Short mmCIF file of C-alpha atoms in Angstrom, two decimals:
data_model
loop_
_atom_site.label_atom_id
_atom_site.label_comp_id
_atom_site.label_asym_id
_atom_site.label_seq_id
_atom_site.Cartn_x
_atom_site.Cartn_y
_atom_site.Cartn_z
CA MET X 1 4.27 5.53 -43.47
CA THR X 2 6.38 8.48 -44.43
CA ILE X 3 4.53 11.79 -44.55
CA GLY X 4 4.44 13.28 -48.03
CA ASN X 5 2.70 16.60 -47.48
CA GLU X 6 1.14 18.94 -44.93
CA ASP X 7 -2.37 17.58 -45.48
CA GLU X 8 -1.27 14.11 -44.43
CA LEU X 9 0.36 15.53 -41.32
CA GLU X 10 -2.79 17.42 -40.35
CA LYS X 11 -4.92 14.30 -40.77
CA LEU X 12 -2.48 12.26 -38.67
CA LYS X 13 -2.59 14.96 -35.99
CA ALA X 14 -6.40 14.74 -35.95
CA ALA X 15 -6.36 10.95 -35.60
CA GLY X 16 -3.70 11.12 -32.91
CA ALA X 17 -5.52 13.77 -30.92
CA LEU X 18 -8.76 11.78 -31.03
CA VAL X 19 -7.28 8.54 -29.70
CA ALA X 20 -5.43 10.56 -27.04
CA ARG X 21 -8.65 12.22 -25.83
CA THR X 22 -10.41 8.87 -25.87
CA LEU X 23 -7.70 7.20 -23.79
CA GLN X 24 -7.76 10.09 -21.34
CA ALA X 25 -11.55 9.86 -20.91
CA MET X 26 -11.41 6.10 -20.39
CA GLY X 27 -8.68 6.50 -17.80
CA GLN X 28 -10.71 9.11 -15.95
CA ALA X 29 -13.71 6.75 -15.89
CA LEU X 30 -11.76 3.96 -14.21
CA GLU X 31 -13.17 3.09 -10.80
CA PRO X 32 -14.03 -0.04 -8.87
CA GLY X 33 -17.23 -1.60 -10.18
CA ILE X 34 -17.09 -0.45 -13.79
CA THR X 35 -16.82 -3.31 -16.25
CA THR X 36 -14.36 -3.39 -19.10
CA ARG X 37 -17.32 -3.59 -21.49
CA GLU X 38 -18.72 -0.35 -20.07
CA LEU X 39 -15.30 1.23 -20.33
CA ASP X 40 -14.99 0.07 -23.93
CA GLN X 41 -18.38 1.60 -24.72
CA ILE X 42 -17.11 4.99 -23.55
CA GLY X 43 -14.26 4.65 -26.02
CA ARG X 44 -16.51 3.50 -28.85
CA GLN X 45 -18.91 6.40 -28.40
CA MET X 46 -16.11 8.96 -28.45
CA LEU X 47 -14.57 7.51 -31.61
CA GLU X 48 -17.86 7.16 -33.46
CA LEU X 49 -18.99 10.66 -32.48
CA GLU X 50 -16.00 12.00 -34.46
CA GLY X 51 -16.60 9.69 -37.42
CA ALA X 52 -13.70 7.38 -36.57
CA ARG X 53 -13.56 3.59 -36.65
CA SER X 54 -11.91 1.27 -34.16
CA ALA X 55 -8.63 0.15 -35.72
CA PRO X 56 -8.50 -3.33 -34.12
CA GLU X 57 -12.07 -4.03 -35.23
CA LEU X 58 -11.43 -2.69 -38.71
CA THR X 59 -8.07 -4.39 -39.21
CA TYR X 60 -8.33 -7.65 -37.26
CA ASN X 61 -12.03 -8.08 -36.45
CA PHE X 62 -11.14 -7.72 -32.77
CA PRO X 63 -14.14 -8.27 -30.46
CA GLY X 64 -14.14 -4.76 -28.99
CA ALA X 65 -13.54 -1.15 -29.91
CA THR X 66 -10.50 -0.92 -27.62
CA CYS X 67 -8.16 -3.37 -25.92
CA ILE X 68 -8.53 -3.44 -22.12
CA SER X 69 -6.36 -5.79 -20.07
CA ILE X 70 -6.68 -6.44 -16.34
CA GLY X 71 -3.39 -7.51 -14.74
CA PRO X 72 -1.67 -9.88 -14.93
CA ASP X 73 -2.87 -9.57 -18.56
CA VAL X 74 -0.85 -6.85 -20.29
CA ALA X 75 -2.18 -6.48 -23.86
CA HIS X 76 -5.03 -7.22 -26.27
CA GLY X 77 -7.56 -7.94 -23.53
CA ILE X 78 -11.15 -8.40 -24.74
CA PRO X 79 -13.76 -6.11 -23.11
CA ASP X 80 -16.29 -8.16 -21.15
CA ASP X 81 -18.44 -8.10 -18.03
CA ARG X 82 -15.65 -8.37 -15.49
CA ALA X 83 -15.79 -5.56 -12.94
CA ILE X 84 -12.63 -3.62 -12.16
CA LYS X 85 -11.53 -3.82 -8.53
CA ALA X 86 -9.45 -1.63 -6.25
CA GLY X 87 -5.81 -2.60 -6.64
CA ASP X 88 -6.12 -3.67 -10.28
CA LEU X 89 -3.47 -2.75 -12.84
CA ILE X 90 -5.26 -1.93 -16.11
CA ASN X 91 -3.86 -1.43 -19.60
CA ILE X 92 -5.94 0.44 -22.18
CA ASP X 93 -4.92 0.57 -25.84
CA VAL X 94 -6.84 2.88 -28.18
CA SER X 95 -6.27 2.98 -31.93
CA ALA X 96 -8.56 4.30 -34.63
CA GLU X 97 -8.89 5.25 -38.29
CA LEU X 98 -10.07 8.78 -39.04
CA ASP X 99 -10.36 10.09 -42.60
CA GLY X 100 -8.04 7.37 -43.88
CA PHE X 101 -5.29 7.80 -41.27
CA PHE X 102 -4.52 5.92 -38.07
CA GLY X 103 -3.53 6.93 -34.55
CA ASP X 104 -2.40 4.53 -31.83
CA THR X 105 -1.83 5.12 -28.12
CA GLY X 106 -1.99 3.27 -24.84
CA ALA X 107 -1.34 3.53 -21.13
CA SER X 108 -1.46 1.56 -17.90
CA PHE X 109 -3.48 2.71 -14.89
CA ALA X 110 -3.29 1.55 -11.28
CA VAL X 111 -6.64 1.62 -9.47
CA PRO X 112 -5.94 2.73 -5.86
CA PRO X 113 -4.92 1.51 -3.44
CA VAL X 114 -1.84 -0.18 -4.90
CA SER X 115 1.64 -0.88 -3.58
CA ARG X 116 4.43 1.67 -3.82
CA GLN X 117 6.21 -0.82 -6.09
CA VAL X 118 3.35 -0.71 -8.61
CA GLU X 119 3.11 3.08 -8.35
CA ARG X 120 6.82 3.27 -9.14
CA LEU X 121 6.41 0.82 -12.04
CA CYS X 122 3.74 3.06 -13.60
CA ARG X 123 5.84 6.18 -13.11
CA ASP X 124 8.90 4.54 -14.59
CA GLY X 125 6.91 3.08 -17.49
CA ARG X 126 6.12 6.64 -18.56
CA ARG X 127 9.73 7.67 -18.02
CA ALA X 128 10.97 4.75 -20.11
CA LEU X 129 8.74 5.76 -23.03
CA TRP X 130 9.96 9.37 -22.98
CA THR X 131 13.56 8.19 -22.70
CA GLY X 132 13.01 6.42 -26.01
CA ILE X 133 11.18 9.33 -27.62
CA ARG X 134 14.04 11.70 -26.82
CA ALA X 135 16.42 9.37 -28.69
CA VAL X 136 14.54 9.78 -32.00
CA ARG X 137 16.63 11.68 -34.57
CA THR X 138 16.10 12.03 -38.32
CA GLY X 139 18.97 10.17 -39.93
CA GLY X 140 19.70 8.34 -36.68
CA ASP X 141 19.46 4.67 -35.83
CA LEU X 142 16.02 3.11 -35.46
CA ALA X 143 17.68 1.05 -32.72
CA ALA X 144 18.56 4.14 -30.68
CA PRO X 145 15.26 4.42 -28.74
CA GLY X 146 15.50 0.76 -27.73
CA ARG X 147 19.08 1.16 -26.55
CA GLN X 148 18.10 4.08 -24.33
CA ILE X 149 15.00 2.33 -23.00
CA GLU X 150 17.00 -0.76 -22.07
CA ALA X 151 19.66 1.34 -20.36
CA PHE X 152 16.91 3.01 -18.31
CA ALA X 153 15.31 -0.34 -17.46
CA ARG X 154 18.59 -1.92 -16.35
CA LYS X 155 19.57 1.09 -14.26
CA ASN X 156 16.25 0.98 -12.40
CA GLY X 157 15.95 -2.78 -11.94
CA TYR X 158 13.32 -3.64 -14.55
CA SER X 159 13.02 -6.10 -17.41
CA LEU X 160 11.49 -5.49 -20.85
CA VAL X 161 9.07 -7.72 -22.73
CA ARG X 162 10.89 -8.68 -25.93
CA ASN X 163 8.20 -10.32 -28.03
CA LEU X 164 6.05 -7.19 -28.29
CA ALA X 165 7.55 -4.43 -30.43
CA SER X 166 6.78 -0.98 -31.77
CA HIS X 167 5.73 -0.51 -35.39
CA GLY X 168 5.09 1.81 -38.28
CA VAL X 169 1.63 3.35 -38.43
CA GLY X 170 -0.28 5.97 -40.40
CA SER X 171 -1.94 4.65 -43.53
CA ALA X 172 -2.59 1.35 -41.69
CA LEU X 173 -2.55 0.26 -38.06
CA HIS X 174 0.58 -1.83 -38.53
CA GLU X 175 2.93 -1.17 -41.44
CA HIS X 176 6.56 -0.63 -42.39
CA PRO X 177 8.82 -0.40 -40.45
CA THR X 178 7.65 -3.48 -38.59
CA GLU X 179 9.03 -4.96 -35.36
CA ILE X 180 10.83 -1.90 -33.98
CA PRO X 181 12.60 -3.12 -30.82
CA THR X 182 12.12 -1.22 -27.57
CA TRP X 183 15.18 -2.97 -26.16
CA SER X 184 18.81 -3.09 -27.27
CA GLU X 185 18.95 -5.10 -30.49
CA ARG X 186 22.30 -5.34 -32.29
CA SER X 187 20.75 -6.73 -35.47
CA GLU X 188 18.60 -3.60 -35.95
CA ARG X 189 20.34 -1.64 -38.74
CA ARG X 190 17.54 0.55 -40.11
CA LYS X 191 17.63 4.33 -40.08
CA ILE X 192 15.02 6.92 -39.09
CA THR X 193 14.06 8.91 -42.16
CA GLU X 194 12.45 12.34 -42.12
CA GLY X 195 8.66 12.11 -41.97
CA LEU X 196 8.63 8.50 -40.71
CA VAL X 197 5.54 7.75 -38.59
CA PHE X 198 5.80 5.03 -35.97
CA THR X 199 4.91 4.07 -32.42
CA LEU X 200 7.07 3.61 -29.38
CA GLU X 201 5.55 1.31 -26.77
CA PRO X 202 7.93 -0.33 -24.28
CA PHE X 203 6.53 -2.97 -21.93
CA LEU X 204 8.34 -2.42 -18.63
CA SER X 205 8.07 -5.29 -16.15
CA LEU X 206 8.95 -6.50 -12.69
CA GLY X 207 10.70 -9.55 -14.11
CA ALA X 208 8.96 -10.66 -17.31
CA ASP X 209 10.75 -10.68 -20.65
CA TRP X 210 8.05 -12.29 -22.79
CA VAL X 211 4.29 -12.80 -22.93
CA GLU X 212 2.08 -15.55 -24.29
CA GLU X 213 -1.57 -15.96 -25.26
CA THR X 214 -3.98 -16.94 -22.51
CA GLY X 215 -6.16 -19.17 -24.71
CA ASP X 216 -8.76 -16.77 -26.13
CA GLY X 217 -6.61 -16.02 -29.18
CA TRP X 218 -5.98 -12.40 -28.16
CA THR X 219 -5.07 -11.69 -24.54
CA LEU X 220 -1.36 -11.66 -23.65
CA ARG X 221 0.11 -12.37 -20.21
CA PRO X 222 3.58 -13.00 -18.75
CA PRO X 223 3.89 -16.70 -17.87
CA GLY X 224 4.76 -15.80 -14.29
CA GLY X 225 2.12 -13.09 -13.96
CA GLU X 226 4.70 -10.40 -13.26
CA PRO X 227 3.27 -6.85 -13.09
CA THR X 228 3.94 -5.18 -16.44
CA VAL X 229 3.02 -1.79 -17.85
CA GLN X 230 2.88 -0.34 -21.35
CA TYR X 231 2.82 3.29 -22.43
CA GLU X 232 2.53 4.15 -26.11
CA HIS X 233 2.66 7.21 -28.34
CA THR X 234 2.50 7.69 -32.10
CA LEU X 235 5.17 10.08 -33.35
CA VAL X 236 6.69 11.45 -36.52
CA ALA X 237 10.40 12.07 -37.03
CA THR X 238 11.07 15.65 -38.14
CA ARG X 239 14.24 17.63 -38.75
CA ASN X 240 13.52 19.38 -35.45
CA GLY X 241 13.14 16.14 -33.49
CA PRO X 242 10.20 13.85 -32.69
CA LEU X 243 6.69 15.25 -32.96
CA VAL X 244 4.34 13.32 -30.67
CA LEU X 245 0.89 13.02 -32.25
CA THR X 246 -0.99 11.39 -29.36
CA LEU X 247 -0.81 13.95 -26.57
CA ALA X 248 -4.22 14.66 -25.05
#
């Protein structure tokens, strides 16, 4: 969506702040032995306490309030009774509707102890996201964040998943502009207009460049099981630069 007035911005800020707090609380609750269903219930309770609704449930009838993926799964994992173990790489994606507006955020978490390679992957996943955010300019190319993210990935020896993209958000979970690449894409000719609300969510990987469904109709995994992380923020393009709406 494109923000039309201050009231819309304030409502988007509220939705963004709520999903950010929810993601933070779920991340803090991660420990060996907790199940993804228990973790999802923490998220559900926080959203419902504020009068919000799970966006994946509302939009797609997803079987959970949040998406929780245990590596090598990287996205859209269904909460269930599997217990998280030490060494797991977990992705949590939280999106919700509050007062008619949507916020969307996500992050990957490594449950200690993990290898230094995985620790570095998580650190650089966050760096890749912020490299893209800093490239957002009103009037600039919508392809610019992807170009910068790919340059970062190549410089540091990573690949990027190319069949999962960023997207417009705000009045719906997924809306125009659709399929925003977080890699260098020459065919991307769209511009960033003032007030445009969208996500950035690169999937940084130790070798994977695509994912596929695992068979449950939702969960996505690299065919080779390569460790992959995703970090996501919702932001709005302003004349003063990007305003990130999903900071805790």
